[in-house]
Amino acid sequence: MFDKSITAYEEAKKVIPGGVDSPVRAFKSVGGTPPFIQKGEGAYLYDIDGNKYLDFVQSWGPLIFGHCDKDIEQAVIATAKNGLSFGAPTILETELANEIVEMYDNIDKVRFVSSGTEAVMSAIRLARGVTSKNDIVKFEGCYHGHSDSLLVQAGSGMATFGSPSSPGVPADLTKHTLLCEYNNIENLRKCFKDSSDIACIIIEPIAGNMGLVPATQEFLDECRKLCDENGALLIFDEVMSGFRASLTGAHGVVNTKADIVTFGKVIGAGMPVGAFASSKEIMGHLSPDGAVYQAGTLSGNPVAMAAGLVSLRKLKANKEIYETLSLKALRLVNGLKEVATKNGINLQVNTRGSMFGFFFCDKEPKNFKEVGTCDFAKFGKFHNEMLKKGFYFACSQYEAGFISTVITDEMIDECINAANEVMSNL
Ligand SMILES: *Cc1c(COP(=O)(O)O)cnc(C)c1O
């Protein structure tokens, strides 16, 4: 049933490293061949072998209205007809910035870029520029894109100073990244004892890149407090949670305000977009107003802006969407939990708005290490069998899942029934 994808994968591997343009797509952690996608339509993906899947990945988050939403599609086509890029200002950028500014009372200005990676990288430069400090605090298991100083893992010696997690990243760059355990207040305090040169904390307030692991309110309070006491800035990486966890992202569900917020995914509705945003004082440091340099040939691309604009306006005009999405996410994970229990399997589940996660383990993981104790083999089998039954889940236990507005209760119930069959044989 995957014959054409298997051939396509072989062909791809000849000219593209690993056959993919982003490593997770290669299905390494679950095994098997990634289906090559022909098209998306509403809640479904279709691969080149003609298989149809209910899509819980949503291009890793951006497609909150599912595939080929008519309003977004029309806006993209109409805008594209006027030219794909100008490298000059358009009104669309101001309009999209206004939509974001209106939603967040801690944001006055937004700078658009072309990816989440760029957004975070630029936000960190801005934080360093504003504070005139060098170190950054990052948490294990949070993903902030693939820029050099963020590709760190726990070093062997001093606990807090990270070492490169990829060849090609000089240790000279990661030595400024202090690595901390997520949801571990003591550990975080130690970072601030170890260094008086901390420019910022960068955190996914709702971590979605080690599976779904939300930060506790207590932990976020401590992040805020330590930043305030030490003249550091707090960056919320909302590339995933922005306009996903709620209409105001994580800010809508936690009681902590960040100094800088990064966006991506949903604000581009499937087009390549990222953004970082802050108060006018902090953004005033950014060129051309200030001295912190940042630029991009395709930044604020009109087609991407048009897609994001329609998407955000639709979300704002239909705020009840978030309640509906949350309920659907809960229906899914509660259903999965129920059939797991019935089949004697320990499954930990969680949701935040339209984001959901499940772990094959005995207790809910609170940090990266605990996620590492989950049963990855079981997850892999579950993933493979669900795929064969037409349910497309993220191909790694370290990824979150997403509900889109076009996923119905009936579709979710079909998924739970399929999961019941799969789990009875796990
Ligand atoms: C996806 C993601 C990024 C990176 O965004 P890209 O567009 O893939 O570069 C950064 N931070 C978080 C929290 C993300 O989920």
Coordinates of C-alpha atoms and ligand atoms in Angstrom, one line a residue:
M1 CA 0.0 0.0 0.0
F2 CA 3.1 2.2 0.1
D3 CA 4.7 1.1 -3.1
K4 CA 4.9 4.5 -4.8
S5 CA 6.1 6.2 -1.7
I6 CA 8.8 3.6 -1.3
T7 CA 10.0 4.2 -4.8
A8 CA 9.7 8.0 -4.4
Y9 CA 11.7 7.8 -1.1
E10 CA 14.5 5.9 -2.9
E11 CA 14.6 8.5 -5.7
A12 CA 14.5 11.3 -3.2
K13 CA 17.4 9.8 -1.2
K14 CA 19.6 10.0 -4.3
V15 CA 19.4 13.8 -4.5
I16 CA 18.2 15.0 -1.1
P17 CA 20.1 14.0 2.1
G18 CA 17.9 11.3 3.8
G19 CA 15.3 12.0 1.1
V20 CA 13.8 14.9 3.2
D21 CA 14.2 18.6 3.8
S22 CA 13.6 18.3 7.6
P23 CA 14.9 15.3 9.5
V24 CA 11.8 14.3 11.4
R25 CA 10.0 13.7 8.1
A26 CA 12.1 10.6 7.5
F27 CA 10.2 8.6 10.1
K28 CA 13.5 7.4 11.7
S29 CA 12.0 7.1 15.1
V30 CA 9.0 5.0 14.1
G31 CA 10.6 3.1 11.2
G32 CA 9.0 2.5 7.8
T33 CA 8.7 4.8 4.8
P34 CA 7.2 8.3 5.0
P35 CA 4.2 8.5 2.8
F36 CA 4.8 11.0 0.0
I37 CA 1.9 13.5 -0.1
Q38 CA -0.1 14.2 -3.2
K39 CA -2.6 16.6 -1.7
G40 CA -4.5 17.7 1.3
E41 CA -8.2 18.3 1.5
G42 CA -10.0 19.5 4.6
A43 CA -9.1 17.1 7.5
Y44 CA -7.4 14.6 5.2
L45 CA -4.1 14.0 3.5
Y46 CA -3.8 11.8 0.4
D47 CA -0.5 10.1 -0.5
I48 CA 0.8 9.2 -4.0
D49 CA -0.4 5.6 -3.5
G50 CA -3.9 6.9 -3.0
N51 CA -4.1 6.3 0.7
K52 CA -6.2 8.7 2.7
Y53 CA -5.3 9.8 6.3
L54 CA -7.0 11.8 8.9
D55 CA -4.3 14.5 9.6
F56 CA -3.3 15.2 13.2
V57 CA 0.0 16.8 12.2
Q58 CA -1.3 19.8 10.2
S59 CA 2.1 20.5 8.7
W60 CA 3.3 20.5 12.3
G61 CA 0.8 23.1 13.5
P62 CA 0.2 25.8 11.0
L63 CA -3.0 24.5 9.4
I64 CA -5.6 25.3 12.1
F65 CA -8.3 25.4 9.4
G66 CA -7.2 22.2 7.8
H67 CA -6.1 21.8 4.2
C68 CA -7.2 24.1 1.4
D69 CA -9.4 26.4 3.5
K70 CA -11.3 28.3 0.8
D71 CA -10.8 31.8 2.3
I72 CA -7.1 31.3 2.7
E73 CA -6.7 29.8 -0.7
Q74 CA -8.5 32.7 -2.3
A75 CA -6.5 35.3 -0.5
V76 CA -3.2 33.5 -1.5
I77 CA -4.2 33.3 -5.2
A78 CA -5.5 36.8 -5.4
T79 CA -2.3 38.2 -3.8
A80 CA 0.0 36.0 -5.9
K81 CA -1.6 37.5 -9.0
N82 CA -0.2 40.8 -8.1
G83 CA 3.4 39.5 -7.8
L84 CA 5.1 37.2 -5.4
S85 CA 7.6 39.5 -3.8
F86 CA 8.7 43.1 -3.9
G87 CA 11.3 43.5 -1.2
A88 CA 9.5 46.7 -0.4
P89 CA 6.8 47.5 2.1
T90 CA 3.2 46.4 1.6
I91 CA 0.1 47.3 3.6
L92 CA -0.5 43.6 4.3
E93 CA 2.5 43.6 6.7
T94 CA 1.0 46.5 8.8
E95 CA -2.4 44.8 8.8
L96 CA -1.0 41.5 10.0
A97 CA 1.1 43.2 12.6
N98 CA -2.0 45.1 13.8
E99 CA -3.9 41.8 14.2
I100 CA -1.1 40.5 16.5
V101 CA -0.6 43.7 18.4
E102 CA -4.3 43.9 19.2
M103 CA -4.3 40.5 20.8
Y104 CA -1.3 40.9 23.1
D105 CA -1.2 43.8 25.6
N106 CA 2.6 43.3 26.1
I107 CA 3.3 43.7 22.4
D108 CA 3.5 47.0 20.5
K109 CA 5.5 46.1 17.4
V110 CA 6.2 43.1 15.3
R111 CA 9.0 42.2 12.9
F112 CA 8.2 39.5 10.3
V113 CA 10.7 36.9 9.1
S114 CA 10.4 33.7 7.1
S115 CA 10.7 30.9 9.7
G116 CA 10.4 30.2 13.4
T117 CA 14.1 29.5 13.5
E118 CA 14.8 33.0 12.2
A119 CA 12.3 34.5 14.6
V120 CA 13.9 33.0 17.7
M121 CA 17.5 33.7 16.5
S122 CA 16.6 37.3 16.0
A123 CA 14.7 37.6 19.3
I124 CA 17.8 36.4 21.1
R125 CA 20.0 38.8 19.3
L126 CA 17.6 41.6 20.3
A127 CA 17.6 40.5 23.9
R128 CA 21.4 40.4 23.9
G129 CA 21.5 43.8 22.2
V130 CA 19.1 45.4 24.7
T131 CA 20.7 44.0 27.8
S132 CA 24.3 44.1 26.7
K133 CA 24.7 40.6 28.1
N134 CA 25.8 37.4 26.4
D135 CA 24.4 34.3 28.1
I136 CA 21.0 32.7 27.4
V137 CA 19.1 30.2 29.4
K138 CA 17.4 27.4 27.5
F139 CA 15.5 24.3 28.7
E140 CA 16.2 20.7 27.8
G141 CA 13.5 19.4 25.4
C142 CA 12.4 22.8 24.2
Y143 CA 13.0 23.4 20.5
H144 CA 13.7 26.8 19.2
G145 CA 14.8 26.1 15.6
H146 CA 18.2 25.1 14.4
S147 CA 20.4 28.1 14.9
D148 CA 23.8 27.5 16.3
S149 CA 23.5 28.7 19.9
L150 CA 20.3 26.7 20.4
L151 CA 21.6 23.3 19.3
V152 CA 22.9 22.4 22.8
Q153 CA 22.8 19.3 25.0
A154 CA 23.8 18.8 28.6
G155 CA 27.6 19.1 28.9
S156 CA 29.5 16.5 30.6
G157 CA 31.2 18.6 33.2
M158 CA 29.5 21.8 34.5
A159 CA 25.8 20.9 34.5
T160 CA 24.5 24.2 33.2
F161 CA 26.7 25.2 30.3
G162 CA 25.6 23.4 27.1
S163 CA 27.8 21.7 24.6
P164 CA 26.9 21.5 20.9
S165 CA 24.3 18.8 20.0
S166 CA 25.4 18.9 16.4
P167 CA 28.7 18.8 14.6
G168 CA 29.3 22.1 12.9
V169 CA 28.4 24.1 16.0
P170 CA 31.4 25.6 17.7
A171 CA 31.6 25.1 21.5
D172 CA 32.5 28.7 21.6
L173 CA 29.0 29.5 20.6
T174 CA 27.1 27.1 22.9
K175 CA 29.2 28.1 25.9
H176 CA 26.9 31.1 26.2
T177 CA 23.8 28.8 26.3
L178 CA 23.0 27.6 29.8
L179 CA 20.9 24.5 29.8
C180 CA 18.4 23.9 32.4
E181 CA 15.8 21.2 33.3
Y182 CA 12.3 22.2 32.3
N183 CA 10.0 22.7 35.3
N184 CA 12.9 22.6 37.7
I185 CA 13.1 25.8 39.7
E186 CA 16.2 24.9 41.7
N187 CA 18.1 24.2 38.5
L188 CA 17.0 27.5 37.1
R189 CA 18.1 29.4 40.2
K190 CA 21.5 27.8 39.9
C191 CA 21.9 29.2 36.3
F192 CA 21.4 32.7 37.6
K193 CA 23.9 31.9 40.4
D194 CA 26.4 30.6 37.9
S195 CA 26.2 33.6 35.6
S196 CA 25.7 37.3 36.0
D197 CA 25.7 37.7 32.3
I198 CA 22.3 36.4 31.4
A199 CA 20.5 38.3 28.6
C200 CA 17.4 36.2 28.5
I201 CA 15.5 33.1 29.3
I202 CA 14.0 31.4 26.2
I203 CA 11.1 29.0 26.9
E204 CA 8.3 27.2 25.2
P205 CA 5.7 28.1 27.9
I206 CA 3.7 25.1 26.6
A207 CA 6.5 22.8 25.3
G208 CA 5.4 20.9 22.2
N209 CA 8.7 19.6 21.0
M210 CA 9.2 16.9 23.6
G211 CA 5.6 15.8 23.2
L212 CA 3.2 18.1 25.0
V213 CA 4.7 19.1 28.3
P214 CA 3.3 22.4 29.7
A215 CA 5.3 24.5 32.1
T216 CA 3.8 24.8 35.6
Q217 CA 2.6 28.3 36.6
E218 CA 5.1 28.2 39.5
F219 CA 7.9 27.6 37.1
L220 CA 6.9 30.4 34.8
D221 CA 6.5 32.7 37.8
E222 CA 10.1 31.9 38.7
C223 CA 11.3 32.6 35.2
R224 CA 9.6 36.0 35.3
K225 CA 11.0 36.8 38.8
L226 CA 14.6 35.8 38.0
C227 CA 14.5 37.8 34.8
D228 CA 13.2 40.9 36.6
E229 CA 15.7 40.5 39.5
N230 CA 18.7 40.1 37.1
G231 CA 18.0 42.5 34.3
A232 CA 17.3 39.7 31.8
L233 CA 14.4 39.4 29.3
L234 CA 11.9 36.6 29.2
I235 CA 11.2 35.3 25.7
F236 CA 8.2 33.1 25.1
D237 CA 8.7 31.0 22.1
E238 CA 5.1 30.8 20.8
V239 CA 6.0 29.6 17.3
M240 CA 3.9 26.5 18.0
S241 CA 1.5 27.7 20.8
G242 CA 0.7 31.1 19.2
F243 CA -2.9 31.2 18.1
R244 CA -3.0 27.4 18.9
A245 CA -3.2 27.1 22.6
S246 CA -5.7 29.9 22.6
L247 CA -6.4 33.1 20.7
T248 CA -3.5 34.6 22.6
G249 CA -1.5 31.5 22.6
A250 CA 0.2 30.5 25.9
H251 CA -0.4 34.0 27.2
G252 CA -4.1 33.2 27.2
V253 CA -3.7 30.1 29.4
V254 CA -0.8 31.1 31.8
N255 CA -0.5 34.0 34.1
T256 CA 2.9 35.2 33.0
K257 CA 3.8 37.9 30.5
A258 CA 6.9 37.7 28.4
D259 CA 9.1 40.6 27.2
I260 CA 9.5 39.2 23.7
V261 CA 7.3 36.7 21.9
T262 CA 8.2 34.7 18.9
F263 CA 5.6 33.4 16.4
G264 CA 5.5 31.2 13.3
K265 CA 3.3 28.3 12.1
V266 CA -0.3 29.5 12.5
I267 CA 0.4 33.1 11.7
G268 CA 1.5 32.0 8.2
A269 CA -1.4 29.4 7.8
G270 CA 1.0 27.1 5.9
M271 CA 3.2 29.7 4.2
P272 CA 6.8 30.3 5.4
V273 CA 6.5 32.9 8.1
G274 CA 7.9 33.8 11.5
A275 CA 7.8 36.9 13.6
F276 CA 9.1 38.3 16.9
A277 CA 7.4 41.0 18.8
S278 CA 7.8 43.2 21.9
S279 CA 7.2 46.6 23.5
K280 CA 8.0 49.7 21.5
E281 CA 11.0 50.3 23.8
I282 CA 12.6 46.9 23.2
M283 CA 11.7 46.9 19.5
G284 CA 13.2 50.4 19.3
H285 CA 16.6 48.7 19.5
L286 CA 16.1 47.0 16.2
S287 CA 17.5 48.3 12.9
P288 CA 16.7 50.7 11.2
D289 CA 15.4 52.4 14.4
G290 CA 18.2 51.0 16.6
A291 CA 21.5 49.3 16.3
V292 CA 20.6 45.6 16.5
Y293 CA 20.8 44.3 13.0
Q294 CA 18.3 42.0 11.4
A295 CA 17.0 41.7 7.9
G296 CA 15.5 39.4 5.3
T297 CA 15.0 39.5 1.5
L298 CA 11.6 37.7 1.6
S299 CA 10.6 38.9 5.1
G300 CA 7.0 40.0 5.2
N301 CA 6.3 38.2 1.9
P302 CA 2.9 39.5 0.6
V303 CA 1.5 36.0 -0.2
A304 CA 2.5 34.7 3.3
M305 CA 1.1 37.9 4.9
A306 CA -2.2 37.5 3.0
A307 CA -2.5 33.9 4.2
G308 CA -1.8 34.8 7.8
L309 CA -4.1 37.8 7.7
V310 CA -7.1 35.8 6.6
S311 CA -6.3 33.1 9.1
L312 CA -6.0 35.4 12.1
R313 CA -9.1 37.4 11.1
K314 CA -11.2 34.2 10.8
L315 CA -9.9 33.1 14.2
K316 CA -10.8 36.4 15.8
A317 CA -14.2 36.6 14.2
N318 CA -15.0 33.1 15.5
K319 CA -13.5 33.0 19.0
E320 CA -15.6 30.1 19.9
I321 CA -13.4 28.0 17.6
Y322 CA -10.9 27.6 20.5
E323 CA -13.5 26.2 22.8
T324 CA -14.6 23.7 20.1
L325 CA -11.0 22.8 19.3
S326 CA -10.2 22.2 23.0
L327 CA -13.2 20.0 23.4
K328 CA -12.3 18.0 20.3
A329 CA -8.7 17.6 21.6
L330 CA -10.1 16.4 24.9
R331 CA -12.5 14.0 23.2
L332 CA -9.5 12.5 21.3
V333 CA -7.1 12.1 24.2
N334 CA -9.7 11.0 26.7
G335 CA -10.9 8.4 24.2
L336 CA -7.4 7.2 23.6
K337 CA -6.8 7.0 27.3
E338 CA -9.9 5.0 27.8
V339 CA -9.1 2.4 25.2
A340 CA -5.5 2.2 26.4
T341 CA -6.7 1.5 29.9
K342 CA -9.1 -1.1 28.6
N343 CA -6.2 -2.8 26.9
G344 CA -4.0 -2.7 29.9
I345 CA -1.7 0.1 28.5
N346 CA -0.6 3.1 30.5
L347 CA -1.1 6.2 28.5
Q348 CA -0.5 9.7 29.7
V349 CA -2.5 12.4 27.9
N350 CA -2.7 16.2 27.9
T351 CA -4.1 19.0 25.8
R352 CA -3.7 22.8 25.6
G353 CA -6.3 24.2 23.3
S354 CA -5.9 22.5 20.0
M355 CA -2.6 21.0 20.9
F356 CA -2.6 17.5 22.3
G357 CA -0.1 14.9 23.4
F358 CA 0.1 11.3 24.6
F359 CA 2.9 9.3 26.1
F360 CA 3.2 5.5 26.6
C361 CA 4.4 5.7 30.2
D362 CA 3.3 5.2 33.8
K363 CA 3.3 8.8 34.9
E364 CA 3.0 12.2 33.2
P365 CA 6.4 13.4 32.1
K366 CA 7.3 16.9 33.4
N367 CA 10.6 17.3 31.6
F368 CA 12.8 15.9 28.8
K369 CA 14.4 13.2 30.9
E370 CA 11.0 11.8 32.0
V371 CA 9.8 11.8 28.4
G372 CA 12.9 9.7 27.7
T373 CA 11.6 7.0 30.0
C374 CA 8.4 6.4 27.8
D375 CA 8.0 3.3 25.8
F376 CA 9.2 4.4 22.4
A377 CA 8.9 0.9 20.8
K378 CA 5.2 0.8 21.7
F379 CA 4.7 4.3 20.3
G380 CA 6.4 3.2 17.1
K381 CA 4.2 0.2 16.7
F382 CA 1.1 2.3 17.5
H383 CA 2.1 4.9 15.0
N384 CA 2.7 2.3 12.2
E385 CA -0.6 0.5 12.7
M386 CA -2.6 3.7 13.0
L387 CA -1.0 4.9 9.8
K388 CA -2.1 1.7 8.0
K389 CA -5.6 2.4 9.2
G390 CA -5.5 5.9 7.8
F391 CA -4.6 8.0 10.8
Y392 CA -1.6 10.3 10.5
F393 CA 0.0 11.1 13.8
A394 CA 3.3 12.9 14.3
C395 CA 6.0 10.3 13.7
S396 CA 7.8 10.7 17.0
Q397 CA 6.9 10.6 20.7
Y398 CA 8.7 14.0 20.9
E399 CA 6.1 15.8 18.8
A400 CA 2.7 17.2 19.7
G401 CA -0.5 16.7 17.8
F402 CA -3.0 19.2 16.5
I403 CA -6.7 19.4 15.9
S404 CA -8.0 21.5 13.1
T405 CA -11.5 23.0 12.7
V406 CA -12.4 20.6 10.0
I407 CA -11.9 17.5 12.2
T408 CA -15.3 16.3 13.4
D409 CA -16.4 14.4 16.5
E410 CA -17.2 11.5 14.2
M411 CA -13.7 11.4 12.8
I412 CA -12.3 11.4 16.3
D413 CA -14.5 8.6 17.3
E414 CA -13.4 6.6 14.3
C415 CA -9.8 7.2 15.3
I416 CA -10.5 6.0 18.9
N417 CA -12.1 2.8 17.6
A418 CA -9.1 2.2 15.4
A419 CA -6.8 2.9 18.3
N420 CA -8.7 0.3 20.3
E421 CA -8.1 -2.3 17.7
V422 CA -4.4 -1.4 17.5
M423 CA -3.9 -1.3 21.2
S424 CA -5.5 -4.7 21.7
N425 CA -2.5 -6.1 19.7
L426 CA 0.3 -3.9 21.1
Ligands
LIG1 C1 8.6 24.9 14.9 C2 9.2 25.6 16.0 C3 10.3 26.4 15.8 C4 11.1 26.5 14.5 O1 10.3 27.0 13.4 P1 10.7 26.7 11.9 O2 9.7 27.5 11.1 O3 10.7 25.3 11.7 O4 12.1 27.3 11.7 C5 10.8 27.2 16.8 N1 10.2 27.1 18.0 C6 9.2 26.3 18.3 C7 8.5 26.3 19.6 C8 8.6 25.5 17.2 O5 7.6 24.7 17.5

